[in-house]
PDB file of C-alpha atoms in Angstrom:
ATOM      1  CA  MET A   1       0.009 -11.148 -12.146  1.00 43.00           C
ATOM      2  CA  ASN A   2      -3.297 -12.955 -12.617  1.00 43.00           C
ATOM      3  CA  THR A   3      -1.481 -15.918 -14.229  1.00 38.00           C
ATOM      4  CA  HIS A   4       0.511 -16.635 -11.075  1.00 42.00           C
ATOM      5  CA  ASP A   5      -0.574 -18.280  -7.855  1.00 42.00           C
ATOM      6  CA  ILE A   6      -0.099 -15.705  -5.112  1.00 44.00           C
ATOM      7  CA  THR A   7      -1.076 -16.900  -1.664  1.00 42.00           C
ATOM      8  CA  PHE A   8      -3.455 -15.128   0.678  1.00 40.00           C
ATOM      9  CA  TRP A   9      -0.499 -13.542   2.510  1.00 40.00           C
ATOM     10  CA  ILE A  10       0.114 -10.964  -0.200  1.00 47.00           C
ATOM     11  CA  SER A  11      -2.200  -7.996  -0.625  1.00 50.00           C
ATOM     12  CA  LEU A  12      -1.952  -5.678  -3.568  1.00 51.00           C
ATOM     13  CA  VAL A  13      -4.804  -3.185  -3.408  1.00 53.00           C
ATOM     14  CA  GLN A  14      -5.925  -1.277  -6.427  1.00 53.00           C
ATOM     15  CA  ALA A  15      -8.032   1.563  -5.149  1.00 53.00           C
ATOM     16  CA  GLN A  16     -10.201   2.225  -8.203  1.00 50.00           C
ATOM     17  CA  TYR A  17     -11.795   5.366  -6.860  1.00 59.00           C
ATOM     18  CA  TRP A  18     -12.147   9.030  -7.638  1.00 64.00           C
ATOM     19  CA  HIS A  19     -11.761  11.589  -4.886  1.00 68.00           C
ATOM     20  CA  ASP A  20     -13.132  14.909  -6.073  1.00 73.00           C
ATOM     21  CA  PRO A  21     -11.713  17.593  -3.745  1.00 75.00           C
ATOM     22  CA  TYR A  22     -14.610  19.863  -4.726  1.00 82.00           C
ATOM     23  CA  ASP A  23     -17.250  17.309  -3.691  1.00 82.00           C
ATOM     24  CA  GLU A  24     -16.127  15.821  -0.366  1.00 78.00           C
ATOM     25  CA  GLU A  25     -19.673  14.822   0.567  1.00 80.00           C
ATOM     26  CA  SER A  26     -20.061  12.428  -2.379  1.00 80.00           C
ATOM     27  CA  TYR A  27     -16.659  10.917  -1.670  1.00 75.00           C
ATOM     28  CA  ALA A  28     -17.523  10.376   2.001  1.00 72.00           C
ATOM     29  CA  LEU A  29     -20.819   8.703   1.106  1.00 74.00           C
ATOM     30  CA  ASP A  30     -19.645   6.602  -1.832  1.00 75.00           C
ATOM     31  CA  CYS A  31     -16.164   5.469  -0.832  1.00 73.00           C
ATOM     32  CA  GLU A  32     -16.500   3.757   2.527  1.00 73.00           C
ATOM     33  CA  PHE A  33     -13.450   1.466   2.275  1.00 73.00           C
ATOM     34  CA  LEU A  34     -10.737   3.983   1.364  1.00 73.00           C
ATOM     35  CA  SER A  35     -12.048   6.859   3.427  1.00 76.00           C
ATOM     36  CA  ASP A  36     -12.073   4.492   6.417  1.00 80.00           C
ATOM     37  CA  ILE A  37      -8.570   3.030   6.030  1.00 75.00           C
ATOM     38  CA  ASN A  38      -7.155   6.449   5.134  1.00 77.00           C
ATOM     39  CA  GLN A  39      -8.712   7.833   8.361  1.00 80.00           C
ATOM     40  CA  GLU A  40     -10.311  10.699   6.461  1.00 78.00           C
ATOM     41  CA  LEU A  41     -13.709  10.793   8.166  1.00 79.00           C
ATOM     42  CA  VAL A  42     -13.242   9.414  11.685  1.00 85.00           C
ATOM     43  CA  PHE A  43      -9.812   9.071  13.280  1.00 88.00           C
ATOM     44  CA  LYS A  44      -9.430   5.668  14.954  1.00 90.00           C
ATOM     45  CA  PRO A  45      -6.251   5.413  17.077  1.00 90.00           C
ATOM     46  CA  SER A  46      -6.500   1.596  16.992  1.00 91.00           C
ATOM     47  CA  TYR A  47      -5.798   1.622  13.231  1.00 86.00           C
ATOM     48  CA  LYS A  48      -2.541   3.475  13.776  1.00 84.00           C
ATOM     49  CA  GLU A  49      -1.621   1.205  16.695  1.00 86.00           C
ATOM     50  CA  ARG A  50      -2.238  -2.019  14.719  1.00 86.00           C
ATOM     51  CA  PHE A  51      -0.443  -0.619  11.684  1.00 81.00           C
ATOM     52  CA  SER A  52       2.645  -0.013  13.817  1.00 82.00           C
ATOM     53  CA  ASN A  53       3.026  -3.805  14.207  1.00 85.00           C
ATOM     54  CA  ILE A  54       3.775  -4.389  10.504  1.00 82.00           C
ATOM     55  CA  SER A  55       7.185  -5.981   9.882  1.00 83.00           C
ATOM     56  CA  ASN A  56       7.781  -4.550   6.400  1.00 81.00           C
ATOM     57  CA  PHE A  57       5.702  -2.100   4.403  1.00 79.00           C
ATOM     58  CA  VAL A  58       6.771  -1.366   0.841  1.00 81.00           C
ATOM     59  CA  LEU A  59       5.505   1.716  -0.969  1.00 77.00           C
ATOM     60  CA  VAL A  60       6.105   2.211  -4.674  1.00 80.00           C
ATOM     61  CA  LYS A  61       5.969   5.712  -6.090  1.00 77.00           C
ATOM     62  CA  PHE A  62       5.307   5.696  -9.813  1.00 78.00           C
ATOM     63  CA  GLU A  63       7.375   8.519 -11.269  1.00 77.00           C
ATOM     64  CA  TYR A  64       4.913   9.195 -14.089  1.00 78.00           C
ATOM     65  CA  ASP A  65       1.768   8.604 -12.036  1.00 71.00           C
ATOM     66  CA  MET A  66      -1.197  10.681 -13.125  1.00 64.00           C
ATOM     67  CA  MET A  67      -3.708   8.857 -10.870  1.00 59.00           C
ATOM     68  CA  VAL A  68      -2.640   9.650  -7.322  1.00 60.00           C
ATOM     69  CA  GLU A  69      -2.554  13.262  -6.144  1.00 61.00           C
ATOM     70  CA  PRO A  70      -0.768  14.190  -4.028  1.00 59.00           C
ATOM     71  CA  LYS A  71       1.872  11.469  -4.232  1.00 58.00           C
ATOM     72  CA  GLU A  72       2.860  12.109  -0.598  1.00 62.00           C
ATOM     73  CA  THR A  73       0.668  11.782   2.505  1.00 63.00           C
ATOM     74  CA  GLU A  74       0.028  12.857   6.110  1.00 68.00           C
ATOM     75  CA  ASP A  75       0.722  10.612   9.121  1.00 72.00           C
ATOM     76  CA  LEU A  76      -2.843   9.513   9.786  1.00 71.00           C
ATOM     77  CA  ILE A  77      -2.081   5.788   9.775  1.00 74.00           C
ATOM     78  CA  GLY A  78       1.359   5.681  11.389  1.00 77.00           C
ATOM     79  CA  LEU A  79       3.787   5.758   8.480  1.00 75.00           C
ATOM     80  CA  GLN A  80       6.173   8.063  10.348  1.00 79.00           C
ATOM     81  CA  TYR A  81       6.622   5.490  13.130  1.00 82.00           C
ATOM     82  CA  LEU A  82       7.281   2.686  10.633  1.00 82.00           C
ATOM     83  CA  ASN A  83       9.816   4.917   8.906  1.00 79.00           C
ATOM     84  CA  LYS A  84      11.613   5.770  12.185  1.00 85.00           C
ATOM     85  CA  THR A  85      11.861   2.054  13.025  1.00 86.00           C
ATOM     86  CA  GLU A  86      13.158   1.242   9.514  1.00 84.00           C
ATOM     87  CA  ARG A  87      10.180  -0.913   8.562  1.00 84.00           C
ATOM     88  CA  ILE A  88       8.941   1.224   5.708  1.00 81.00           C
ATOM     89  CA  HIS A  89      10.654   0.954   2.369  1.00 84.00           C
ATOM     90  CA  PHE A  90      10.258   3.462  -0.437  1.00 84.00           C
ATOM     91  CA  LEU A  91      10.766   2.303  -4.003  1.00 89.00           C
ATOM     92  CA  SER A  92      10.423   4.259  -7.200  1.00 88.00           C
ATOM     93  CA  TYR A  93       9.250   2.886 -10.544  1.00 88.00           C
ATOM     94  CA  PRO A  94      10.045   4.752 -13.785  1.00 88.00           C
ATOM     95  CA  GLY A  95       6.590   4.385 -15.279  1.00 87.00           C
ATOM     96  CA  ALA A  96       2.876   5.032 -15.053  1.00 85.00           C
ATOM     97  CA  HIS A  97       0.484   3.963 -12.273  1.00 78.00           C
ATOM     98  CA  LEU A  98       0.578   0.159 -11.747  1.00 77.00           C
ATOM     99  CA  GLN A  99       2.275  -0.438 -15.107  1.00 84.00           C
ATOM    100  CA  PHE A 100       5.105  -2.602 -13.773  1.00 85.00           C
ATOM    101  CA  SER A 101       5.962  -6.044 -15.128  1.00 87.00           C
ATOM    102  CA  PHE A 102       5.820  -9.222 -13.095  1.00 86.00           C
ATOM    103  CA  GLU A 103       9.629  -9.415 -13.396  1.00 88.00           C
ATOM    104  CA  TRP A 104       9.971  -5.950 -11.817  1.00 89.00           C
ATOM    105  CA  PHE A 105       7.565  -6.983  -9.041  1.00 86.00           C
ATOM    106  CA  LYS A 106       9.524 -10.191  -8.441  1.00 86.00           C
ATOM    107  CA  SER A 107      12.906  -8.420  -8.370  1.00 90.00           C
ATOM    108  CA  ASN A 108      11.844  -5.482  -6.207  1.00 90.00           C
ATOM    109  CA  ILE A 109       8.973  -6.624  -3.979  1.00 86.00           C
ATOM    110  CA  PHE A 110       9.716 -10.312  -3.324  1.00 84.00           C
ATOM    111  CA  PRO A 111      12.819  -9.620  -1.215  1.00 85.00           C
ATOM    112  CA  TYR A 112      10.565  -7.844   1.312  1.00 81.00           C
ATOM    113  CA  ILE A 113       7.939 -10.577   1.196  1.00 76.00           C
ATOM    114  CA  ASN A 114      10.540 -13.272   1.804  1.00 67.00           C
ATOM    115  CA  ARG A 115      11.929 -11.303   4.768  1.00 63.00           C
ATOM    116  CA  THR A 116       8.457 -10.970   6.251  1.00 53.00           C
ATOM    117  CA  PHE A 117       7.549 -14.633   5.844  1.00 52.00           C
ATOM    118  CA  ASP A 118      10.872 -16.276   6.752  1.00 52.00           C
ATOM    119  CA  ASN A 119       9.161 -18.049   9.649  1.00 49.00           C
ATOM    120  CA  VAL A 120       6.131 -19.201   7.654  1.00 46.00           C
ATOM    121  CA  ARG A 121       6.166 -22.938   6.978  1.00 45.00           C
ATOM    122  CA  SER A 122       4.491 -22.890   3.558  1.00 43.00           C
ATOM    123  CA  PRO A 123       6.556 -21.300   0.785  1.00 45.00           C
ATOM    124  CA  LEU A 124       5.135 -18.660  -1.494  1.00 43.00           C
ATOM    125  CA  ARG A 125       4.084 -20.243  -4.777  1.00 44.00           C
ATOM    126  CA  LEU A 126       4.487 -17.986  -7.781  1.00 43.00           C
TER     127      LEU A 126
END
């Protein structure tokens, strides 16, 4: 994807972290970003409230993922509400963690991006 011009509207976050369940203290001290957005240390209701305003949220579960455990989650950030209001979309990819091609991304993710930004004046340049 680094060869394509993706505008600031699109966020694809690679976590790049290790969460050792036997050493929670180190995780809490060393991983400020993810522990905060995952609401693992301090629950902030405003995060859940703001998250509920998302138009479309696409989650991709990599069938052969060996990075993310567990593959499912709790409702600490409001995913259940997005699901009930049909704004969360679950996709599955038959491969390893983040090993999709740009073509797969374009075919499967772009339809949601285009729906979200229909009212944006500037087109996405890819």
